[in-house]
CSV table of C-alpha atoms and ligand atoms in Angstrom, one decimal:
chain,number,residue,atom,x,y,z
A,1,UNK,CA,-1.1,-0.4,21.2
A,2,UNK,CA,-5.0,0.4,21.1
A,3,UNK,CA,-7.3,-2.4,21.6
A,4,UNK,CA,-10.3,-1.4,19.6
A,5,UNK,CA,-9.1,-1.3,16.4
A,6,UNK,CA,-10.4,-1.1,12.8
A,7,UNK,CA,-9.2,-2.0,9.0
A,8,UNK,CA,-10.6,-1.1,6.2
A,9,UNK,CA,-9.4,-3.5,3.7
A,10,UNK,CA,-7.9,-6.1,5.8
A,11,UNK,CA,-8.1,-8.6,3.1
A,12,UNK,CA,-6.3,-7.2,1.0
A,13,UNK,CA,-2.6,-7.2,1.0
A,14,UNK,CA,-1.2,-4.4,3.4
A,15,UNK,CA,-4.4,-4.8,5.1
A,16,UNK,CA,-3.9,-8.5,6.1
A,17,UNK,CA,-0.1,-8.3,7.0
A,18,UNK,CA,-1.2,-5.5,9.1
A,19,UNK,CA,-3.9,-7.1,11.0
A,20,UNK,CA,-2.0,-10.6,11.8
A,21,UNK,CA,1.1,-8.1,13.2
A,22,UNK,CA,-1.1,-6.5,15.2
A,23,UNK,CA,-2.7,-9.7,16.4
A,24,UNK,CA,0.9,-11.0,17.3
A,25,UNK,CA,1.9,-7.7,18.9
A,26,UNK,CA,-1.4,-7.8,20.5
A,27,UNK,CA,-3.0,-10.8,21.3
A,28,UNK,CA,-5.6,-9.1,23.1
A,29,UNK,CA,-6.4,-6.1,20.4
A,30,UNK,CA,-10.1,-6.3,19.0
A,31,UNK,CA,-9.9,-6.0,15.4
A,32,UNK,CA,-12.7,-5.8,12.8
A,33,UNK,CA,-11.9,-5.8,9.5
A,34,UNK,CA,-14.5,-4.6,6.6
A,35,UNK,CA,-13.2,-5.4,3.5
A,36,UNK,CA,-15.7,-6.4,0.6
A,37,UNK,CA,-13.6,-8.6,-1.5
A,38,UNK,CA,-13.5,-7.3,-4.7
A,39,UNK,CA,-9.7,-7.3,-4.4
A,40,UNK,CA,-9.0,-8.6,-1.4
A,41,UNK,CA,-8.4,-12.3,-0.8
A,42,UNK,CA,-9.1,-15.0,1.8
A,43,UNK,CA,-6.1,-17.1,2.5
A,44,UNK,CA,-4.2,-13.8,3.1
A,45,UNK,CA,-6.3,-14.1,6.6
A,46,UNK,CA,-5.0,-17.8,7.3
A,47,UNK,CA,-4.8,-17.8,11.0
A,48,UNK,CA,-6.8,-14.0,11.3
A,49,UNK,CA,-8.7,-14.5,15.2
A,50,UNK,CA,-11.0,-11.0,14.9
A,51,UNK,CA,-14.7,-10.0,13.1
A,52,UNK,CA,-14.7,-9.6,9.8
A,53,UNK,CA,-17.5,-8.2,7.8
A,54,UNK,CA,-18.4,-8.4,4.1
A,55,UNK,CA,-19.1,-4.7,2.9
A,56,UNK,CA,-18.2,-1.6,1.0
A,57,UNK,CA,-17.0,0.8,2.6
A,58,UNK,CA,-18.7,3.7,1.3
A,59,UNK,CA,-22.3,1.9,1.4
A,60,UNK,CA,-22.1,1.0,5.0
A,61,UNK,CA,-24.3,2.0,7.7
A,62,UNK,CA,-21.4,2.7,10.0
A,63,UNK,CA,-23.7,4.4,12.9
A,64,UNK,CA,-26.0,0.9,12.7
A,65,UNK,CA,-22.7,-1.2,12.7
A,66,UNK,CA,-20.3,0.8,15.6
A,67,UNK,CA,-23.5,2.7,16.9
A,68,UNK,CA,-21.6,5.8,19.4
A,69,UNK,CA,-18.9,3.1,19.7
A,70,UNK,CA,-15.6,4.7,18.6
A,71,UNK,CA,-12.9,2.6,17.8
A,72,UNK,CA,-9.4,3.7,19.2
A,73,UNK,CA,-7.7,3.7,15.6
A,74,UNK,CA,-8.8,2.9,12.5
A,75,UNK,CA,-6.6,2.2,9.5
A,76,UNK,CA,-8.3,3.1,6.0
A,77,UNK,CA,-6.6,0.8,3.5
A,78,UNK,CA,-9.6,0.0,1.4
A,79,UNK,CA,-9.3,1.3,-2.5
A,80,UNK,CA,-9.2,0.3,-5.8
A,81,UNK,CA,-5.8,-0.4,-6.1
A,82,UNK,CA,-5.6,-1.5,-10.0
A,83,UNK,CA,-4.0,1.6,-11.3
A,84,UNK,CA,-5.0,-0.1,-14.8
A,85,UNK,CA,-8.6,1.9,-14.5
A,86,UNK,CA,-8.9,4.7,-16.0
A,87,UNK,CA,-12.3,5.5,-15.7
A,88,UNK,CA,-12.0,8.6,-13.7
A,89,UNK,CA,-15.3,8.8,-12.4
A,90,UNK,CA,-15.3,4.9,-11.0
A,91,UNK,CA,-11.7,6.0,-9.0
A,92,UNK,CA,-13.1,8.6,-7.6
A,93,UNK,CA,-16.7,7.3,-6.7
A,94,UNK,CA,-14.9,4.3,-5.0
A,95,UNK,CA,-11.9,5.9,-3.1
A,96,UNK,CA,-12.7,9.4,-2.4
A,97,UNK,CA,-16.6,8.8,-1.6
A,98,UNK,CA,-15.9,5.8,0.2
A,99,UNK,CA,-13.8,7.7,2.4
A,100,UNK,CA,-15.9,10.2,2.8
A,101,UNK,CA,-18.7,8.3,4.2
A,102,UNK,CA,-16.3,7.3,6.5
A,103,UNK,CA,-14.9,10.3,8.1
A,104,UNK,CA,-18.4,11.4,7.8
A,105,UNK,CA,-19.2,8.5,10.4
A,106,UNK,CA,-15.6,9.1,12.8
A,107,UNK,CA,-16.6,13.3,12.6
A,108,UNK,CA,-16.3,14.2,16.5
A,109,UNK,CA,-14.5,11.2,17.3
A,110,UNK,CA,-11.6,11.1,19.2
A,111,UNK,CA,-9.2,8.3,17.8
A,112,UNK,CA,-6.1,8.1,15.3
A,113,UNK,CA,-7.0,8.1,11.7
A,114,UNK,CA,-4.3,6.3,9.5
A,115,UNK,CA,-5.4,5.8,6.3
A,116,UNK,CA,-3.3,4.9,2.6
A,117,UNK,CA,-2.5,7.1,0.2
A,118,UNK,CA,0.2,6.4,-2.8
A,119,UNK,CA,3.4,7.6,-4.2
A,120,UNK,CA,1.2,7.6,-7.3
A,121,UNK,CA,0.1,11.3,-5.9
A,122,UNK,CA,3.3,12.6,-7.1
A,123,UNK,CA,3.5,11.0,-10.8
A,124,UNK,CA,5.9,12.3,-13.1
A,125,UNK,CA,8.6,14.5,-11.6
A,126,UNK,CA,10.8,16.6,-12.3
A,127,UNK,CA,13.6,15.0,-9.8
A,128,UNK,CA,14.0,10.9,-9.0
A,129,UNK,CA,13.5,11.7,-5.1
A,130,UNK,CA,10.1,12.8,-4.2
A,131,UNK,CA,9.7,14.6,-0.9
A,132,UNK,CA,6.3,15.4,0.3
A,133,UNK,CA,5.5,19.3,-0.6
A,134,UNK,CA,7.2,19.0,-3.7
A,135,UNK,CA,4.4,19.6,-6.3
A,136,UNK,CA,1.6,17.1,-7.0
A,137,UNK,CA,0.9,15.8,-10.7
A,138,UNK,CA,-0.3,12.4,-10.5
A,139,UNK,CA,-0.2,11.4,-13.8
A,140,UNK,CA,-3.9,8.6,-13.5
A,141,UNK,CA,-7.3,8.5,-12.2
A,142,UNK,CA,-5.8,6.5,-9.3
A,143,UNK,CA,-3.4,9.1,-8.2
A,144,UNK,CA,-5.4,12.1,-8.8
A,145,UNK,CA,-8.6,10.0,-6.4
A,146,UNK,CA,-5.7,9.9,-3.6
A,147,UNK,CA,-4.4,13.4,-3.8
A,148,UNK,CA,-8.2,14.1,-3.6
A,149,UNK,CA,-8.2,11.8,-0.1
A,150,UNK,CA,-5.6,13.7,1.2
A,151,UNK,CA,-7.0,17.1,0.8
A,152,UNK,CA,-10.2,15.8,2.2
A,153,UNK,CA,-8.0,14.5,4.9
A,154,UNK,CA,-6.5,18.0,5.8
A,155,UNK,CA,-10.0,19.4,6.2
A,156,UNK,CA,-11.6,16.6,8.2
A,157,UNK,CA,-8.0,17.5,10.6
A,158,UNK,CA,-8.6,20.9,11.1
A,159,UNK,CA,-12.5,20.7,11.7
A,160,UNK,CA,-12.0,17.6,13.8
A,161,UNK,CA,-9.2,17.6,16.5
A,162,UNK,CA,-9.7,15.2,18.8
A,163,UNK,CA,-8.8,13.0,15.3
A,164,UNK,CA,-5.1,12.9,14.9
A,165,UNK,CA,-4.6,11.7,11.0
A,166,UNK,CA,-1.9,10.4,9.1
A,167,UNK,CA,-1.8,9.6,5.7
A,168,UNK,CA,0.9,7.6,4.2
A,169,UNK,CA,2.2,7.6,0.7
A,170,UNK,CA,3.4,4.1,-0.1
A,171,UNK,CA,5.7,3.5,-2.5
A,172,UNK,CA,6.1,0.2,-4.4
A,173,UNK,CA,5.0,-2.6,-1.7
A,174,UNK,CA,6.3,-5.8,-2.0
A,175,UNK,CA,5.9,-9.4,0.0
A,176,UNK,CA,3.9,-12.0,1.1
A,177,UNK,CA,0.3,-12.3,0.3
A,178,UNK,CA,0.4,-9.9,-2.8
A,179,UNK,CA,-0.6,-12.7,-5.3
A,180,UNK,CA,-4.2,-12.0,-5.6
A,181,UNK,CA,-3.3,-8.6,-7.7
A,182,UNK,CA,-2.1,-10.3,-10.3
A,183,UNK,CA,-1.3,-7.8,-12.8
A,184,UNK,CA,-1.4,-5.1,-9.8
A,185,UNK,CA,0.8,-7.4,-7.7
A,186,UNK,CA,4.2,-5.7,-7.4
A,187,UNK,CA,7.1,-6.1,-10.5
A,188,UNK,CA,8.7,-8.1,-7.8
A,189,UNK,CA,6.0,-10.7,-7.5
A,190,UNK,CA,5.4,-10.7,-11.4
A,191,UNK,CA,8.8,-11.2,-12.3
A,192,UNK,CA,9.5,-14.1,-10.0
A,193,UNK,CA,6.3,-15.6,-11.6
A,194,UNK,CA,8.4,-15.4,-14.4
A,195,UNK,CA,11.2,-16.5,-13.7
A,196,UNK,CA,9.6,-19.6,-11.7
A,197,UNK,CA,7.5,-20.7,-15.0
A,198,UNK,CA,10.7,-20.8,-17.1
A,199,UNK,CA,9.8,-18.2,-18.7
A,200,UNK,CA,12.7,-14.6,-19.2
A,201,UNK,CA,11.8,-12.2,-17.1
A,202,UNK,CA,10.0,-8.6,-19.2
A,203,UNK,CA,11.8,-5.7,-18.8
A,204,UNK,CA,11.1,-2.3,-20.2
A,205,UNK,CA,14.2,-1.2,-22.1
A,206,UNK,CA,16.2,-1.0,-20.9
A,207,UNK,CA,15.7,-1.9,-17.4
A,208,UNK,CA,17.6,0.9,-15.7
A,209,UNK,CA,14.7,2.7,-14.5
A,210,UNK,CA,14.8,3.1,-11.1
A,211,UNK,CA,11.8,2.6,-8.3
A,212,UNK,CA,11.7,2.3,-4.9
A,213,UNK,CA,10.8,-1.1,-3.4
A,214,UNK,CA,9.8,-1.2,0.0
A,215,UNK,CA,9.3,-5.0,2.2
A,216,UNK,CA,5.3,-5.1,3.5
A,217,UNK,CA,7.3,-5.2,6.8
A,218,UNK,CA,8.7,-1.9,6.9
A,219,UNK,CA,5.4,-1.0,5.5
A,220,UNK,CA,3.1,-2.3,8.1
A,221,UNK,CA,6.0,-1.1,10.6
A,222,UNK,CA,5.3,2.5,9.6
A,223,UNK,CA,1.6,1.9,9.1
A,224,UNK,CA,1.7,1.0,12.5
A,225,UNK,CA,3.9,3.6,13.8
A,226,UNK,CA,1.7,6.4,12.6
A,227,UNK,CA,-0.9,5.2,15.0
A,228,UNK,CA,1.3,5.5,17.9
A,229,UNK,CA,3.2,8.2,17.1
A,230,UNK,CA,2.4,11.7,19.2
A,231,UNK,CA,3.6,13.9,16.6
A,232,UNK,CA,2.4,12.1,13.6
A,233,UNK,CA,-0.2,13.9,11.6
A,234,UNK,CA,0.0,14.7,8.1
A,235,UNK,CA,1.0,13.1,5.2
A,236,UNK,CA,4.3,10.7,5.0
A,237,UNK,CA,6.3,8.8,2.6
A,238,UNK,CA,6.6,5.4,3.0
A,239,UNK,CA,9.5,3.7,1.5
A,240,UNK,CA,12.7,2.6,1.4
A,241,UNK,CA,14.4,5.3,0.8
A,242,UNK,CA,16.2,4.3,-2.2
A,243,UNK,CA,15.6,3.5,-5.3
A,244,UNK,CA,17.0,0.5,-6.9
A,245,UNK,CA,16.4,-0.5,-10.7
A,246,UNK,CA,14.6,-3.6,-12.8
A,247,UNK,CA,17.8,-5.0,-13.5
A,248,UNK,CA,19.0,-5.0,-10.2
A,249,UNK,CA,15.6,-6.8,-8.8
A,250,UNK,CA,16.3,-9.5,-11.9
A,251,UNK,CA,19.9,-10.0,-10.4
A,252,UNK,CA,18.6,-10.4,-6.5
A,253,UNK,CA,15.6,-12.4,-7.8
A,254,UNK,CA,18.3,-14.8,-9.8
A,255,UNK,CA,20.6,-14.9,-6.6
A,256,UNK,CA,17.4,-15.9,-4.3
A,257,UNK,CA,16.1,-18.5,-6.7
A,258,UNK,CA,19.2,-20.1,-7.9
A,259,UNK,CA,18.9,-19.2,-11.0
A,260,UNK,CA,20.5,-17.5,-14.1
A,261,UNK,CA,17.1,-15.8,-16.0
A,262,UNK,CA,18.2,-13.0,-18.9
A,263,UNK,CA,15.8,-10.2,-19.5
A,264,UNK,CA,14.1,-9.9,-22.6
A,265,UNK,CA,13.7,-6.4,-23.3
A,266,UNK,CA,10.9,-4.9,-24.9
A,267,UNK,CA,10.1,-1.3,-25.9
A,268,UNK,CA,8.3,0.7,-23.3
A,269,UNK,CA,4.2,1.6,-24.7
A,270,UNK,CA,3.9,4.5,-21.8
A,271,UNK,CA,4.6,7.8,-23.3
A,272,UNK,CA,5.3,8.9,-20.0
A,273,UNK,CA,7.2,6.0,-17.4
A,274,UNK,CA,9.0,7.0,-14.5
A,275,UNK,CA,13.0,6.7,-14.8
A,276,UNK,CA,13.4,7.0,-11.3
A,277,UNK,CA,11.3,6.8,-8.1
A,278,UNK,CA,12.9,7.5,-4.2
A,279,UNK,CA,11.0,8.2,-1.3
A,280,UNK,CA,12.7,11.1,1.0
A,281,UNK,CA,12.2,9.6,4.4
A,282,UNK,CA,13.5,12.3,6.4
A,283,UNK,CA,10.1,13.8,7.6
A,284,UNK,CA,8.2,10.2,8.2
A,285,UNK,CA,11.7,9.2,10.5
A,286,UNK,CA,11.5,12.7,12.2
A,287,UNK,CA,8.0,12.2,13.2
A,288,UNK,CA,7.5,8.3,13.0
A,289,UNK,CA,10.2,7.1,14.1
A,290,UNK,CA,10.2,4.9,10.6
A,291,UNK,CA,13.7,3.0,10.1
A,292,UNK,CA,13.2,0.8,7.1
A,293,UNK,CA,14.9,-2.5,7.9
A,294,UNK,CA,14.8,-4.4,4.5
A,295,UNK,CA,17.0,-3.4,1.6
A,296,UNK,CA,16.0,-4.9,-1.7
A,297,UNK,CA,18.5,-8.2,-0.9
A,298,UNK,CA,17.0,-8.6,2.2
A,299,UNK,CA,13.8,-8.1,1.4
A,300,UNK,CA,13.5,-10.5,-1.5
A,301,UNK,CA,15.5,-13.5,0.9
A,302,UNK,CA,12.6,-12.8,3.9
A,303,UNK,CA,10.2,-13.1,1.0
A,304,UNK,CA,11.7,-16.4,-0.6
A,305,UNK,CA,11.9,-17.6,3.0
A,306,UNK,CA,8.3,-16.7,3.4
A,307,UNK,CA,7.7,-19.4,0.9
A,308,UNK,CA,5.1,-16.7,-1.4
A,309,UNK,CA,7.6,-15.4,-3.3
A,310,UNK,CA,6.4,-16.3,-7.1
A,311,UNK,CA,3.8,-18.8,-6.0
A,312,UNK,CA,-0.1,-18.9,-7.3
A,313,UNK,CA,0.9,-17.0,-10.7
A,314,UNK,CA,-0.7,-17.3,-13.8
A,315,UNK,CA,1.2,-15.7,-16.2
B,401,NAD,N1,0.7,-2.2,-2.6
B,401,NAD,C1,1.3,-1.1,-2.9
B,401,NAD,O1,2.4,-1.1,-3.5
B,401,NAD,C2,0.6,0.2,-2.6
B,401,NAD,C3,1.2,1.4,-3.1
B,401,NAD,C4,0.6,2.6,-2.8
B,401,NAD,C5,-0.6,2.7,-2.2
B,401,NAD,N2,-1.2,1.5,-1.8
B,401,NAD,C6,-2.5,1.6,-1.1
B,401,NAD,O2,-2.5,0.7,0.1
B,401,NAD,C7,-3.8,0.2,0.3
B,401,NAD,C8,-3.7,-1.3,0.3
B,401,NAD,O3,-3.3,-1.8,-0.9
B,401,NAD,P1,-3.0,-3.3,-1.2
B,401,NAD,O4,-1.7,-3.3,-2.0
B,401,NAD,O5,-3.1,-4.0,0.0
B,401,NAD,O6,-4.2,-3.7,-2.2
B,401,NAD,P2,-5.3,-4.8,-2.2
B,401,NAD,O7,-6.0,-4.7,-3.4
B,401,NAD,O8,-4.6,-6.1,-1.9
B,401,NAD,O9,-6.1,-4.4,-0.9
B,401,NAD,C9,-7.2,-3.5,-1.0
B,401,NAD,C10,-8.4,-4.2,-0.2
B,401,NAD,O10,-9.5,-3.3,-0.1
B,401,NAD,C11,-10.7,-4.0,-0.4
B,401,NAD,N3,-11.6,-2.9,-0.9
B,401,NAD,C12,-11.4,-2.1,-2.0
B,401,NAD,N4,-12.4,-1.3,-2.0
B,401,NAD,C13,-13.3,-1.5,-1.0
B,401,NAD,C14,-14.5,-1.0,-0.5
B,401,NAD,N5,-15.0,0.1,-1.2
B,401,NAD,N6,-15.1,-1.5,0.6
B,401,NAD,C15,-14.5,-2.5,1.2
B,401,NAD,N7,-13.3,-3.1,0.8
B,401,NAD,C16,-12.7,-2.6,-0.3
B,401,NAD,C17,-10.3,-5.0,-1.4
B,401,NAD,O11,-11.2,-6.1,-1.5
B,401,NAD,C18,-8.9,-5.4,-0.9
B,401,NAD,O12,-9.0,-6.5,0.1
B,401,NAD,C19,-4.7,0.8,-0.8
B,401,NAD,O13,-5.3,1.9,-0.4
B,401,NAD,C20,-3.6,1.2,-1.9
B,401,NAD,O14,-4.1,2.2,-2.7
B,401,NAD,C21,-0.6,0.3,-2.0
């Protein structure tokens, strides 16, 4: 593991989970974390050793920060991440610009490049499993400013090869230190909230729709594997590799909280909502090495355990 690292967006949820596993893995690993808080949340740092500094990271002056410094990897996680906005122009100013002003600063480097893009990229396909190459329609401004990343990606590789660069296409992330998203926070989170306050969980109707929920561990496990990896540059699927419906997260969300909640079903106010979501995995094992480790089950006991699962909600 490099030593000099950065994260953009270390606050945030991926960011933080990332940056405390590196600090265990590496106790001796400088980290700096940028991260301006406008999603991002400070208890997810609880026990965080490295530099953290307060600022957007598409207004920075990088070269007055890091100077001819380089760090040894950086991972780009910082983005509006409230898929709610629609305002086209505010996505796109924030994520693609931010980034950027960013590779604009690592141009000539020579480091590894990880940074997040979405399964939102692909939006409404034709078939449940989405495989990277298959055609792009992201169906929001959000998706449509990360498909924009990665094609700025792919030029910054080929003008800039001392940079080896991965971008990764999460799928739905779920775990500890999600609550500050609120309404972005992961159906897993939400409906535990639920659930915890008494209250049925909401399903659309008729909850069989299918999406693939992958644990922030195997997340940050292939987050981190891109940066070590030797063949790892492109762009990568991150998931579980399965997808698994509403229903069935009400039934493992009952087994892990004792309880016996019934959906209440309401009709569905998306013209166009997903039925099914799956993450092929094939190429992100060939060249990453990624093995997710957490099925649903398993994911949502190591979260209960965790002791986040449902906590801080106000819904
Ligand atoms: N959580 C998921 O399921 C999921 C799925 C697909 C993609 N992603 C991507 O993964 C990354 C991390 O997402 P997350 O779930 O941890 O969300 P998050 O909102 O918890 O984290 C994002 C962090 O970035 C910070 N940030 C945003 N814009 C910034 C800027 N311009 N300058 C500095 N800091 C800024 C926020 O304050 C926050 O701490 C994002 O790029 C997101 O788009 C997440």
């Amino acid at each position: 593991m490099a030593r000099d690292i950065l994260i953009t967006g270390g606050a945030g949820f991926i960011g933080s989970s990332l940056a405390l596993e590196i600090q265990r893995r590496e106790p001796g690993a400088e980290i700096l974390i940028v991260d301006d808080f406008r999603s991002g949340s400070f208890p997810n740092l609880e026990g965080f050793r490295g530099d953290l500094l307060t600022a957007d990271v598409g207004l920075l002056d990088w070269h007055r920060l890091l100077g001819n410094r380089s760090p040894e990897v950086v991972f780009h996680l910082a983005s509006i991440t409230d898929t709610t906005v629609t305002d086209t122009a505010t996505q796109m100013r924030s994520n693609v610009e931010g980034w950027r002003h960013l590779l604009a600063f690592l141009a000539g480097k020579s480091l590894r490049l990880v940074f997040a893009s979405s399964a939102a990229v692909y939006g409404i396909t034709a078939t449940p499993q989405n495989r990277v190459g298959d055609p792009e329609r992201p169906a929001n401004a959000y998706g449509f400013s990360k498909l924009q990343m990665e094609h700025l990606a792919q030029r910054f590789a080929g003008e800039n090869p001392k940079i080896a660069l991965a971008g990764l296409r999460y799928f739905n992330v779920y775990g500890p230190r999600e609550a500050h998203k609120r309404k972005s926070a992961s159906m897993i989170h939400q409906l535990a909230c639920q659930i915890r306050s008494g209250k049925r969980p909401r399903l659309f109707v008729d909850g069989s729709q299918k999406r693939d929920f992958v644990y922030v561990a195997d997340a940050v496990d292939a987050t981190l594997a891109a940066a070590l990896a030797t063949k790892g540059n492109g762009v990568f699927n991150v998931g579980s590799g399965r997808g698994r419906s509403f229903n069935e997260v009400v039934s493992c969300l009952n087994a892990a909280l004792g309880t016996q909640a019934e959906p209440d079903y309401f009709p569905c106010p998306y013209r166009f909502f997903q039925p099914h979501t799956e993450a092929e995995l094939s190429a992100t094992q060939a060249a990453l090495g990624y093995q997710p480790r957490f099925s649903l089950e398993k994911g949502i006991d190591a979260y209960r355990e965790s002791g986040w699962l449902g906590c801080d909600c106000e819904q």
